[in-house]
Coordinates of C-alpha atoms and ligand atoms in Angstrom, one line a residue:
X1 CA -35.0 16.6 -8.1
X2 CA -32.8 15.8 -5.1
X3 CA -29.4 16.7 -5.1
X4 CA -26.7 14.8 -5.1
X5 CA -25.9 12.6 -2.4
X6 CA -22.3 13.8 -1.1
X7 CA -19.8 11.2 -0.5
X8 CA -16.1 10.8 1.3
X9 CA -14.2 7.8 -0.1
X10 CA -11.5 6.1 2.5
X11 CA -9.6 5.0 -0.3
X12 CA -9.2 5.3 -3.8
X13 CA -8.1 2.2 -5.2
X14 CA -9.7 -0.4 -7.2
X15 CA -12.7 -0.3 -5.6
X16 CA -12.8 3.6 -4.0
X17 CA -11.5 4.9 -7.5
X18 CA -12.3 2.2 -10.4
X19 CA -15.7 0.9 -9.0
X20 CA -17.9 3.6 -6.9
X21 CA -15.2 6.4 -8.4
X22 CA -16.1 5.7 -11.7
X23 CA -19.9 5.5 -11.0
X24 CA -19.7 8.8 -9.7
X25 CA -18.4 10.3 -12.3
X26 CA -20.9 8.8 -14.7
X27 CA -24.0 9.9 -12.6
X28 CA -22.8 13.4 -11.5
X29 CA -26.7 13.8 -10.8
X30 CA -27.1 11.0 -8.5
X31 CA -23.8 11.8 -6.3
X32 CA -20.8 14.0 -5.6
X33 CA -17.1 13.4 -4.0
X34 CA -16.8 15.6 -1.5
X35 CA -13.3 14.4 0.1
X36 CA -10.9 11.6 -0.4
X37 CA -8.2 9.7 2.0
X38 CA -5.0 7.6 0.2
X39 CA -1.4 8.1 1.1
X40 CA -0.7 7.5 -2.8
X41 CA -0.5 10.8 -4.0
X42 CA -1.7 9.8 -8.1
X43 CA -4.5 7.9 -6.4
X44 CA -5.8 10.9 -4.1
X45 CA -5.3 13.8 -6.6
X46 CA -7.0 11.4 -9.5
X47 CA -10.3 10.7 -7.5
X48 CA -10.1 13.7 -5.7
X49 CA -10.2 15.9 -9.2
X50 CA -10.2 19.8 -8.4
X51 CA -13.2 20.0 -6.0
X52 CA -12.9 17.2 -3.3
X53 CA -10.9 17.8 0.1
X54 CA -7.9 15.5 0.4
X55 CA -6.1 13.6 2.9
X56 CA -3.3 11.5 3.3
X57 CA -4.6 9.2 5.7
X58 CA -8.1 8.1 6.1
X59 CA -8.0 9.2 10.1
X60 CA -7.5 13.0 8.9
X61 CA -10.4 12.7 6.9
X62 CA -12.3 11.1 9.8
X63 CA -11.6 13.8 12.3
X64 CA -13.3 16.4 9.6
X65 CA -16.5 14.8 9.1
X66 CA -18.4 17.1 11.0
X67 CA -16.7 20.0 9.3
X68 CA -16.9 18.2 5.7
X69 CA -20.3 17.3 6.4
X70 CA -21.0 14.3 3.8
X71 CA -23.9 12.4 3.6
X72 CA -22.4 9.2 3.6
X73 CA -18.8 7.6 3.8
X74 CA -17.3 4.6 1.2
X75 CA -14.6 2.4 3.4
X76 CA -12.7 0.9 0.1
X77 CA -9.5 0.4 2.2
X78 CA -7.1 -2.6 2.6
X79 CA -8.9 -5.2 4.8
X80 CA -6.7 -4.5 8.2
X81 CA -8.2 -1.3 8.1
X82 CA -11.9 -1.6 7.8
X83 CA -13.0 -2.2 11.4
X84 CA -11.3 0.8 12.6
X85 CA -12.5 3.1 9.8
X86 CA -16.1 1.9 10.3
X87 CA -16.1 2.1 13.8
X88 CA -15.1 6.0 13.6
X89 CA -17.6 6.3 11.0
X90 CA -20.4 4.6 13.1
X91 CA -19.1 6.9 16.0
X92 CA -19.5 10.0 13.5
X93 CA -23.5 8.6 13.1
X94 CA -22.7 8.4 9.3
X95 CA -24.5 5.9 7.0
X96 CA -21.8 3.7 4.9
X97 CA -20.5 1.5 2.2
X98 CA -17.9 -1.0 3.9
X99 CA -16.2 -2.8 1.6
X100 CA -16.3 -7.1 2.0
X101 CA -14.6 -8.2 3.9
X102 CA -16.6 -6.0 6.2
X103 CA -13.7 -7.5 9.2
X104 CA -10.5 -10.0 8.0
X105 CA -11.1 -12.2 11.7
X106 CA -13.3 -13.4 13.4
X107 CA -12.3 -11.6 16.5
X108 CA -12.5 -8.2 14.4
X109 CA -16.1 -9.1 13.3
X110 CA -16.9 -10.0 16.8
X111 CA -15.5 -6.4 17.4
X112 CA -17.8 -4.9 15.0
X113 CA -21.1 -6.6 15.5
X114 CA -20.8 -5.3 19.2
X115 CA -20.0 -1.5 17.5
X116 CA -23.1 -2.0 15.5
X117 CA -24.9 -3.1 19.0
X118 CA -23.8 0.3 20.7
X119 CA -24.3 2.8 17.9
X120 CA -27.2 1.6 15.7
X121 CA -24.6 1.6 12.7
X122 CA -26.0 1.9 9.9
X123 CA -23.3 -0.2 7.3
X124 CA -24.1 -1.9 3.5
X125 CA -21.7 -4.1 2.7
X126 CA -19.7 -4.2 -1.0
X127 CA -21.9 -7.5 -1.6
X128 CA -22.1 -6.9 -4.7
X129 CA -23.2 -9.6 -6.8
X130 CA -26.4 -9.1 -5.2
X131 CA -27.1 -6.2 -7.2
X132 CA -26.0 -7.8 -10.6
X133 CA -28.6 -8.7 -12.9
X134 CA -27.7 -11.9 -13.1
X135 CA -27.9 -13.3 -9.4
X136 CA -31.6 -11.2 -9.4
X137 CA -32.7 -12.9 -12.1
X138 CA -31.9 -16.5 -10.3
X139 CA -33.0 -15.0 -6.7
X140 CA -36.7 -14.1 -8.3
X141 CA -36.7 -17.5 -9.9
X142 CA -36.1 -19.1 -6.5
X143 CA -38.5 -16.5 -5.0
X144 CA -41.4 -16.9 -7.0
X145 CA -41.3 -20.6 -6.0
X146 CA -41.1 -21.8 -10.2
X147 CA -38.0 -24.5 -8.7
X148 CA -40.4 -26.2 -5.9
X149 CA -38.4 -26.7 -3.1
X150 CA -35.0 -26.2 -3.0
X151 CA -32.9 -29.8 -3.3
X152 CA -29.3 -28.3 -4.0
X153 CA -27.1 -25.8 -5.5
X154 CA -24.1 -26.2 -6.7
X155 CA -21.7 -22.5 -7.0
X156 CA -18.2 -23.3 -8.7
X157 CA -15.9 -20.2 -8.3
X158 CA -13.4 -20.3 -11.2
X159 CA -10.8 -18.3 -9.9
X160 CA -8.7 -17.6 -13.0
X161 CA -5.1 -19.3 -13.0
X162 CA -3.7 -15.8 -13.4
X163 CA -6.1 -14.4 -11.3
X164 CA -5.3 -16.3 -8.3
X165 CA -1.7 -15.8 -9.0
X166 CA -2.4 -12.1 -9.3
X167 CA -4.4 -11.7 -5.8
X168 CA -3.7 -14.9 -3.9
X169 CA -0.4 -15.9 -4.6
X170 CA 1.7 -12.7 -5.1
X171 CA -0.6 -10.0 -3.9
X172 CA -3.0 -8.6 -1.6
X173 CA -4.9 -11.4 0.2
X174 CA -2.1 -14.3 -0.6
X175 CA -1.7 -14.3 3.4
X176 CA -3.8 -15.3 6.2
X177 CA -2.1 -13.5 8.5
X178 CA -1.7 -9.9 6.4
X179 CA -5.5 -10.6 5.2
X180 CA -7.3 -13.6 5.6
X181 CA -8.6 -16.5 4.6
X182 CA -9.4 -17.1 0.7
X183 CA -12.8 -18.5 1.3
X184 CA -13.3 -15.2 3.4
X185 CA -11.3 -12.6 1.1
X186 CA -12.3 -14.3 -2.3
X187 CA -15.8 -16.7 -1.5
X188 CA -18.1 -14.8 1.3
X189 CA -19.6 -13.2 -1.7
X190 CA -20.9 -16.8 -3.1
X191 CA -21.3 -18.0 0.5
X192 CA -23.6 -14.5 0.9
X193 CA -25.5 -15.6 -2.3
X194 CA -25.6 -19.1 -0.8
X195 CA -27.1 -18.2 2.2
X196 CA -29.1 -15.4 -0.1
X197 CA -31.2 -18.2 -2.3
X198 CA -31.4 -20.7 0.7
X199 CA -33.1 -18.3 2.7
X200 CA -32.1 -19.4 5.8
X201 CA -28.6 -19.7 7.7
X202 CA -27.3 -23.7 7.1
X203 CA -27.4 -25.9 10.3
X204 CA -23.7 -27.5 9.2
X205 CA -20.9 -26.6 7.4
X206 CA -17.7 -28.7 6.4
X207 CA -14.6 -27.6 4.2
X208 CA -11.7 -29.2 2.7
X209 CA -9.4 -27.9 0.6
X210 CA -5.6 -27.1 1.0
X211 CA -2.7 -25.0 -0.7
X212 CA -1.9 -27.5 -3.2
X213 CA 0.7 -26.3 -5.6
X214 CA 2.1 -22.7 -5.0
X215 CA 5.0 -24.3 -2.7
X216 CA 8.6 -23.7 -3.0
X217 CA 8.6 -28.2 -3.8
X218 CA 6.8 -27.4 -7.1
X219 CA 9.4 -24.9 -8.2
X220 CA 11.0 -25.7 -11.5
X221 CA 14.7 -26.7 -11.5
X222 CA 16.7 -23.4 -11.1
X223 CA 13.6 -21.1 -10.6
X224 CA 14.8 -17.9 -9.5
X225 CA 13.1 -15.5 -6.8
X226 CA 11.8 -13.5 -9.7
X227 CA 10.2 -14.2 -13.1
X228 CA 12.8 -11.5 -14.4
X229 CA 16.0 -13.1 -13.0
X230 CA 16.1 -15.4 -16.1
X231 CA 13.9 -18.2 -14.9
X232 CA 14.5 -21.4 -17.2
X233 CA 11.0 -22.5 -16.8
X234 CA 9.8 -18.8 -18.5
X235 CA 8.5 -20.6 -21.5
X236 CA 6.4 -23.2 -20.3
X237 CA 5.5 -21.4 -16.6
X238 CA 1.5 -20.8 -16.5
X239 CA 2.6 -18.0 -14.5
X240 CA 5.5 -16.1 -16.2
X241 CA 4.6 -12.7 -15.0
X242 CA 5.8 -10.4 -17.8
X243 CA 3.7 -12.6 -19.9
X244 CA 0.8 -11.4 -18.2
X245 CA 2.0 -7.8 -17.4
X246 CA 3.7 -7.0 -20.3
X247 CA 2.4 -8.8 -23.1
X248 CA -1.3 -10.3 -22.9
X249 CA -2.3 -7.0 -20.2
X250 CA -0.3 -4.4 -22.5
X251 CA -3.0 -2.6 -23.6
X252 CA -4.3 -2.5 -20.1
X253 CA -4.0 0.2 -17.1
X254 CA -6.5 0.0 -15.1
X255 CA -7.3 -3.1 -12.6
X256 CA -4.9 -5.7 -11.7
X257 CA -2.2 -3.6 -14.0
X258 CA -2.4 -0.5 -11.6
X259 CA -1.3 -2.5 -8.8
X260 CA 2.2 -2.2 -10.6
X261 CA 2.4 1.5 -9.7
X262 CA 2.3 4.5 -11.5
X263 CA 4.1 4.0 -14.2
X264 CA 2.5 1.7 -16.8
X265 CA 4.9 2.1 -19.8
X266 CA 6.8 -0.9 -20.8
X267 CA 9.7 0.1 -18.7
X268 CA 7.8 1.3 -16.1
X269 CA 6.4 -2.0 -15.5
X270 CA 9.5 -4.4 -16.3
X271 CA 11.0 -2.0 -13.2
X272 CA 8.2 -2.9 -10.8
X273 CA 8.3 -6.4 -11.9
X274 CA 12.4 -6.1 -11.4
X275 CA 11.2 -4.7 -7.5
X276 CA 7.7 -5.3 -6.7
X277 CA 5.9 -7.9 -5.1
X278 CA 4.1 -9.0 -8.7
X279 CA 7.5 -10.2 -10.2
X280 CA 8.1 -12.5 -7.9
X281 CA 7.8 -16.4 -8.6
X282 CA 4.8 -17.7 -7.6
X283 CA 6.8 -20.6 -5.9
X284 CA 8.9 -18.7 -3.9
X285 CA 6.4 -16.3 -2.4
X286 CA 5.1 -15.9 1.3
X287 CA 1.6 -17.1 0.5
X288 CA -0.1 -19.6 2.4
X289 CA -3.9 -19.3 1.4
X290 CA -5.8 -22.3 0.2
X291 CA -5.6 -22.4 -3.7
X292 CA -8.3 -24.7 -3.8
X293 CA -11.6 -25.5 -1.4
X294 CA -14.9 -26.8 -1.3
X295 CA -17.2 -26.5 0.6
X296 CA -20.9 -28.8 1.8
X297 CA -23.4 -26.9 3.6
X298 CA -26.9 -28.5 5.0
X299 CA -30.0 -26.2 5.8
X300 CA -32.5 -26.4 7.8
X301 CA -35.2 -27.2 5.0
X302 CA -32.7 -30.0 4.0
X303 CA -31.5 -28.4 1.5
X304 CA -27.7 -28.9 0.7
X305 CA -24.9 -26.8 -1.4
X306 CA -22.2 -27.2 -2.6
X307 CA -19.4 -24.5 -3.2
X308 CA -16.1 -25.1 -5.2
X309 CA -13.1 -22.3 -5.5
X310 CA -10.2 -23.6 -7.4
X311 CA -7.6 -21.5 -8.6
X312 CA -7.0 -23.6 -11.8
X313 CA -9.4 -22.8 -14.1
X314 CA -9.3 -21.2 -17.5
X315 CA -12.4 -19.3 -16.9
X316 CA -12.6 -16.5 -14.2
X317 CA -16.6 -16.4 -13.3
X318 CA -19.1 -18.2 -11.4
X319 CA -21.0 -21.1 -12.6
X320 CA -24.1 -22.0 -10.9
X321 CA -26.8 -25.0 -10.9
X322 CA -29.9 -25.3 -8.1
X323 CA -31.8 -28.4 -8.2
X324 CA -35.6 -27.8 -6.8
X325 CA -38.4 -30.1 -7.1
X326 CA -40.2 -28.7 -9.8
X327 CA -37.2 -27.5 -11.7
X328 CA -33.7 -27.0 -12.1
X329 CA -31.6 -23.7 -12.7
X330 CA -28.0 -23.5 -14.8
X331 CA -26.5 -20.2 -14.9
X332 CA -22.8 -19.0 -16.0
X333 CA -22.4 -15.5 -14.9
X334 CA -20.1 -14.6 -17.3
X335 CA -22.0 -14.5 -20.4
X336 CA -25.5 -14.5 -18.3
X337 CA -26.9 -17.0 -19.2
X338 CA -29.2 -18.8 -17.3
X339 CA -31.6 -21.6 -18.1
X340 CA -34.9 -23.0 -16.3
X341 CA -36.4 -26.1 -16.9
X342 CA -39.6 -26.1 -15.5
X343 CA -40.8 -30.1 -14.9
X344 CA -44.5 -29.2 -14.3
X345 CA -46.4 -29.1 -17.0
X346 CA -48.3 -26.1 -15.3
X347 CA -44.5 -25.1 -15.0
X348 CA -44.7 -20.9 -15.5
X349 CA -41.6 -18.5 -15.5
X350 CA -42.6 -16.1 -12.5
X351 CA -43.6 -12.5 -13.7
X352 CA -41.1 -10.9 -11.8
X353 CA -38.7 -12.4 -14.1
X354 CA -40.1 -11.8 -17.4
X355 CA -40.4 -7.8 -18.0
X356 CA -39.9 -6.0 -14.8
X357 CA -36.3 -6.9 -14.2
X358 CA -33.7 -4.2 -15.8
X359 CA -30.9 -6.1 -18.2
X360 CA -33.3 -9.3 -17.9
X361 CA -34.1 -11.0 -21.4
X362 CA -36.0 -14.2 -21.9
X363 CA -34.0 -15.1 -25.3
X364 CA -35.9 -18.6 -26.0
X365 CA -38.3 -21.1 -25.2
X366 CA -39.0 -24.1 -26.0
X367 CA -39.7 -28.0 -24.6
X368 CA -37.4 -30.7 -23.8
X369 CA -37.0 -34.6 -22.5
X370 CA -38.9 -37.3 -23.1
X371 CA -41.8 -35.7 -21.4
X372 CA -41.8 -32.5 -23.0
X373 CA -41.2 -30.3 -20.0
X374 CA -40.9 -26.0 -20.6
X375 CA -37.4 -25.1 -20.9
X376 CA -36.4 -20.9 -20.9
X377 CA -33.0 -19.4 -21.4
X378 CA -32.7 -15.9 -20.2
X379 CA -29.8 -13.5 -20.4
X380 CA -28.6 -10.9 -17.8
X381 CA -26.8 -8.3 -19.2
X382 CA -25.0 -5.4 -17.0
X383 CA -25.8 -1.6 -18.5
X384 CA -23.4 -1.4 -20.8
X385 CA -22.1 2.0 -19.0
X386 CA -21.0 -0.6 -16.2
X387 CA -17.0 -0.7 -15.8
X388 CA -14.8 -3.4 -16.7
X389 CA -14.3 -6.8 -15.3
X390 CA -11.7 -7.8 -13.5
X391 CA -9.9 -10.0 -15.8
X392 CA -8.6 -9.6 -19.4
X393 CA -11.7 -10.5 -20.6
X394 CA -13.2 -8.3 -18.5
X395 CA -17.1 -7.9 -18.3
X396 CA -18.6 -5.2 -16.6
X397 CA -17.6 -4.5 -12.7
X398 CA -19.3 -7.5 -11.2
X399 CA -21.5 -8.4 -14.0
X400 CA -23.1 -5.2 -13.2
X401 CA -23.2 -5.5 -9.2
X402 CA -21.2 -3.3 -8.8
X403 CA -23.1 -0.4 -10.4
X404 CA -26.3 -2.0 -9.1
X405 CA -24.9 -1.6 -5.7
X406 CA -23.5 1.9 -6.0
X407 CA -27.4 3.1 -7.2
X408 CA -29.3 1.1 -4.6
X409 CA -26.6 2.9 -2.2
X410 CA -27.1 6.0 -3.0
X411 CA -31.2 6.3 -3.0
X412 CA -30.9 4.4 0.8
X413 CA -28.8 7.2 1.9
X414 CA -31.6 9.7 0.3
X415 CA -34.2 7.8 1.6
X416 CA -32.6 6.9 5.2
X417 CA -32.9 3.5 4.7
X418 CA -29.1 2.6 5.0
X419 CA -28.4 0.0 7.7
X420 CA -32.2 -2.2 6.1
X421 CA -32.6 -4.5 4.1
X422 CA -30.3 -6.1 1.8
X423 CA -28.0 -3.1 2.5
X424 CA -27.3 -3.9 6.5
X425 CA -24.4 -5.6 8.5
X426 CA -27.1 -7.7 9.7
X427 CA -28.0 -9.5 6.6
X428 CA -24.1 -9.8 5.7
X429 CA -23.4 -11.2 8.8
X430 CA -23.8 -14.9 8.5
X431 CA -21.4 -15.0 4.9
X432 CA -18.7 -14.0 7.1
X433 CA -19.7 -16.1 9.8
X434 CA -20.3 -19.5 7.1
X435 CA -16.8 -18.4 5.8
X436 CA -15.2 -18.1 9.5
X437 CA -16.7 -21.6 10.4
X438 CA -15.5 -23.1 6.7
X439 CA -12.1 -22.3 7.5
X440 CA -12.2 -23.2 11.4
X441 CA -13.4 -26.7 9.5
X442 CA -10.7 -26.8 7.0
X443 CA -8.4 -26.8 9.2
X444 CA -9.1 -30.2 10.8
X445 CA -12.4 -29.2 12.7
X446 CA -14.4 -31.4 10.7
X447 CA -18.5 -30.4 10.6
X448 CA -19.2 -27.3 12.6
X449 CA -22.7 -27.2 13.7
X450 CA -23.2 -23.5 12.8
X451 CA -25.7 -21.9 14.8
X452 CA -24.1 -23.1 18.0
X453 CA -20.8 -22.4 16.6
X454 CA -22.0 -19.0 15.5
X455 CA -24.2 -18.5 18.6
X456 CA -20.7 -18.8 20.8
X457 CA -19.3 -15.9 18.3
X458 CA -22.2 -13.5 19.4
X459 CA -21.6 -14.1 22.9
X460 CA -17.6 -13.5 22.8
X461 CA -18.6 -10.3 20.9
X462 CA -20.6 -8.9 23.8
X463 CA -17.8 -10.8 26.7
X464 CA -15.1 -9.4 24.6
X465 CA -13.6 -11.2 21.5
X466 CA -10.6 -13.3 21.7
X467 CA -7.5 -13.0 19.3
X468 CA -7.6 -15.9 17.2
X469 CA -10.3 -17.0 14.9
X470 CA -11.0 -20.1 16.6
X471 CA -14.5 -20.7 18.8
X472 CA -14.5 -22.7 21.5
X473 CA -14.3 -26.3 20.7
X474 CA -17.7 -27.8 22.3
X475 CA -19.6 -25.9 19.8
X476 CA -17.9 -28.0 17.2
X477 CA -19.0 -31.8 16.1
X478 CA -16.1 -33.4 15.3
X479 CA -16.2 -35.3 11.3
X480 CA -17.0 -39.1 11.9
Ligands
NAD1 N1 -16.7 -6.0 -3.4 C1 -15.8 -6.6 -4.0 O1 -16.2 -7.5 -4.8 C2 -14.4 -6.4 -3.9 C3 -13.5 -6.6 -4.9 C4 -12.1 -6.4 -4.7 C5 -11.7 -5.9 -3.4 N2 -12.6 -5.7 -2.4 C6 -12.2 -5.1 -1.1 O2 -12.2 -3.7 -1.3 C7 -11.1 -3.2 -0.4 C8 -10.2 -2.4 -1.3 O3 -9.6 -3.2 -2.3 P1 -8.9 -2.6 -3.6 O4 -8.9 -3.7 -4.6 O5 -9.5 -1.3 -3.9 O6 -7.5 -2.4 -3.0 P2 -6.4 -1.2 -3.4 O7 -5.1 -1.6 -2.8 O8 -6.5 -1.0 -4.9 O9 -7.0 0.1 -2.7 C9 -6.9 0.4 -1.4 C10 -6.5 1.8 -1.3 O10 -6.4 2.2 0.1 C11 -5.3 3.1 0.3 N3 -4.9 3.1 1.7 C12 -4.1 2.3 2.3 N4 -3.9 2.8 3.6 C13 -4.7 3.9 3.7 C14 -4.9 4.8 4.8 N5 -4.3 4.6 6.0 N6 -5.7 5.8 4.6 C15 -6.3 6.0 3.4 N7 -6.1 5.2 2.3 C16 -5.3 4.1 2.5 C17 -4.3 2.5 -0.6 O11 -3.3 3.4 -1.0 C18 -5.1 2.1 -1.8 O12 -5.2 3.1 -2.8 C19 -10.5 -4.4 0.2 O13 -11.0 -4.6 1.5 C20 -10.9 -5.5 -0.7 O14 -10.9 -6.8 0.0 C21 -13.9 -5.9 -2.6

């Protein structure tokens, strides 16, 4: 048996802590914290448990890698941080597990690509939906060919009205500037599985969308700065926060409630709402991310798709439907459900669906339309060790992924194969890229033609990357 595969985590938040943290400690076979970097001092000593070194910065930790001698590093820091931490890592020669976004600009992805040039880096990125049951099952449909050629897919990202509050409006990545953009910080893992299915990078991609409502206009009469303040709108608001906090997340403290601080009583949490940045009304915060976007991208094959992330929704998953010429795909990763309709009458559910795919069940079968065609529902269920979700209704870290991903992790860096494959900065490359050139179209450059738009990225990367996140605008077509 090997042993197992020792780890330093650069943070030990949601992800560092709750998501590869919590695998850890459920597969003390598989893999072993070895030393941990957060300033917060309950975060550090909670991860870190009795036997890992700890630091209070993830630079201290960095400096000792040769002493601490892990086999691989987890980056599960704030955004602003990741290129740096990866590059010291790549210098180090370490294998990794950067978290998305693997760089917030374009000019710090520029940065990185030419660090993974120079060193040979060898970087998986937190895409984790990859890993999830769910988006397998739909990729070896696709695979096996059982859809004909793809015509289009549609991916709807149902944010989760007090999701997006939560994240987008009041917390981490509400600010383009302090993070970046939503369609990067929230959508470059559908834009990844985009990109995933279609096989190929798209030829165009176009993007609308606008922050819509989270505006100081749209305040209520008399809204104060702070939910607590004795807003007069408290009964009716969507976004009340201690109606969240408090009442319907009571029973909750781990993710979004930790984000409060430490102390999760009642009081505890009325005081950061009182103080803290999650208190604030969403109307009179310093957020400027889109709070809704879609976006139309055309591939080479002619295949086109279609991605939608609103903010007001009830539901807070992923809703998917690919159109192929021999069949058509409907999937809602929430309760993993996916249907195939096979037109064909030779129409066949591929083998590597049916059997060989863990948490894969085909549940029914059966003919439909006036023709009779073969119609399958299959369900994807994460392991039911996998953590929870991140809303109140919570199902399992990423429908699974994120478990999938921390396994799949841990036997490349036992089998040298970080840096390949589905776990490589290459293959996660052109979702940041497709998210980059969605935003550079939002914001009025109409329908970026994407492989000379992202051909002029590579190049600044090796003459030296600029600040903003704009390219050059002769490799954009301009809308007609
Ligand atoms: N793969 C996914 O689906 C997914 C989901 C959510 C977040 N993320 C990404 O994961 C990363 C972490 O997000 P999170 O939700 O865990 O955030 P978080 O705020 O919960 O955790 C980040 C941790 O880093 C620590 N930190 C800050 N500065 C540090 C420093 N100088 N040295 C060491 N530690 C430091 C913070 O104290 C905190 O504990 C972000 O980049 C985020 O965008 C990915």
């Amino acid at each position: 048996m090997t042993a197992p595969v020792r780890l330093a985590v650069l943070g030990a938040g949601g992800r560092g802590a709750d998501a590869y943290g919590r695998w850890v400690r459920t597969h003390p076979d598989r893999a072993r914290i070895v030393a941990v970097a957060d300033p917060d001092a309950a975060r550090l000593e909670a991860l870190a448990g009795t036997t890992a070194a700890r630091y209070a910065d993830w630079t201290g930790l960095v400096a000792e890698l040769g002493r601490l001698r892990p086999d691989a590093v987890i980056v599960a820091l704030p955004d602003a941080l990741h290129v740096a931490a990866a590059t010291a890592v790549a210098d180090a020669g370490l294998p990794m597990l950067l978290e998305k976004p693997a760089a917030p600009t374009l000019a710090a992805l520029t940065d990185l690509a030419g660090v993974v040039r120079r060193t040979g880096a060898r970087i998986a990125v937190g895409h984790v939906l990859r890993f999830a049951p769910f988006w397998r099952a739909v990729r070896a449909v696709v695979e096996a060919g059982a859809l004909g050629d793809l015509a289009t897919i549609e991916v709807r990202e149902n944010i989760g009205f007090w999701h997006f509050a939560h994240s987008f409006v009041r917390g981490n990545w509400r600010n383009t500037a302090e993070s970046s953009p939503m369609v990067l910080a929230k959508t470059c893992h559908d834009l990844d599985l985009i990109r995933w299915l279609a096989g190929s990078a798209p030829r165009t991609v176009a993007s609308e969308g606008s922050l819509l409502h989270f505006r100081p206009e749209n305040a209520p009469d008399g809204a104060p700065a702070r939910c607590t303040d004795g807003c007069p709108a408290a009964a009716d608001c969507p976004f009340y926060a201690p109606r969240y906090y408090l009442d319907a997340l009571r029973d909750v403290t781990g993710h979004p409630v930790t984000m409060l601080g430490g102390d999760l009583s009642p009081a505890g949490r009325l005081a950061a709402l009182r103080r803290g940045p999650y208190g604030r009304c969403v109307y009179h915060c310093d957020n400027d991310v889109a709070d809704h976007q879609q976006t139309l991208l055309r591939f080479p094959s002619g295949l086109t798709a279609t991605l939608t992330a609103s903010a007001f929704t009830a539901e807070n998953t992923r809703h998917l439907a690919i159109t192929g010429t021999r069949g058509q795909l409907h999937g809602h990763m929430e309760s993993g459900e996916i249907r195939v309709d096979l037109f064909s009458p030779s129409g066949r559910l591929p083998d590597a669906v049916l059997g060989s795919l863990p948490g894969v069940e085909l549940v029914e079968s059966g003919t439909d339309g006036p023709l009779g065609h073969a119609s399958h529902t299959l369900v994807a269920h994460p392991a039911p060790e996998s953590g929870p979700g991140s809303g109140p209704s919570g199902r399992g870290g990423h429908a699974g992924g994120d478990d999938g991903l921390m396994d799949a992790f841990c036997r490349a860096v036992v089998d040298g194969t970080v840096g390949s494959g589905e776990l490589s900065f290459a293959t996660a490359l052109d979702s940041h890229l497709m998210a980059f050139a969605a935003e550079w179209s939002r914001s009025g450059a109409g329908v970026v033609d994407f492989g000379r738009w992202s051909g002029a990225t590579s190049g600044s990367a090796s003459a030296g990357p600029g600040q903003d996140s704009t390219p050059q605008d002769s490799t954009v077509r301009r809308a007609r």
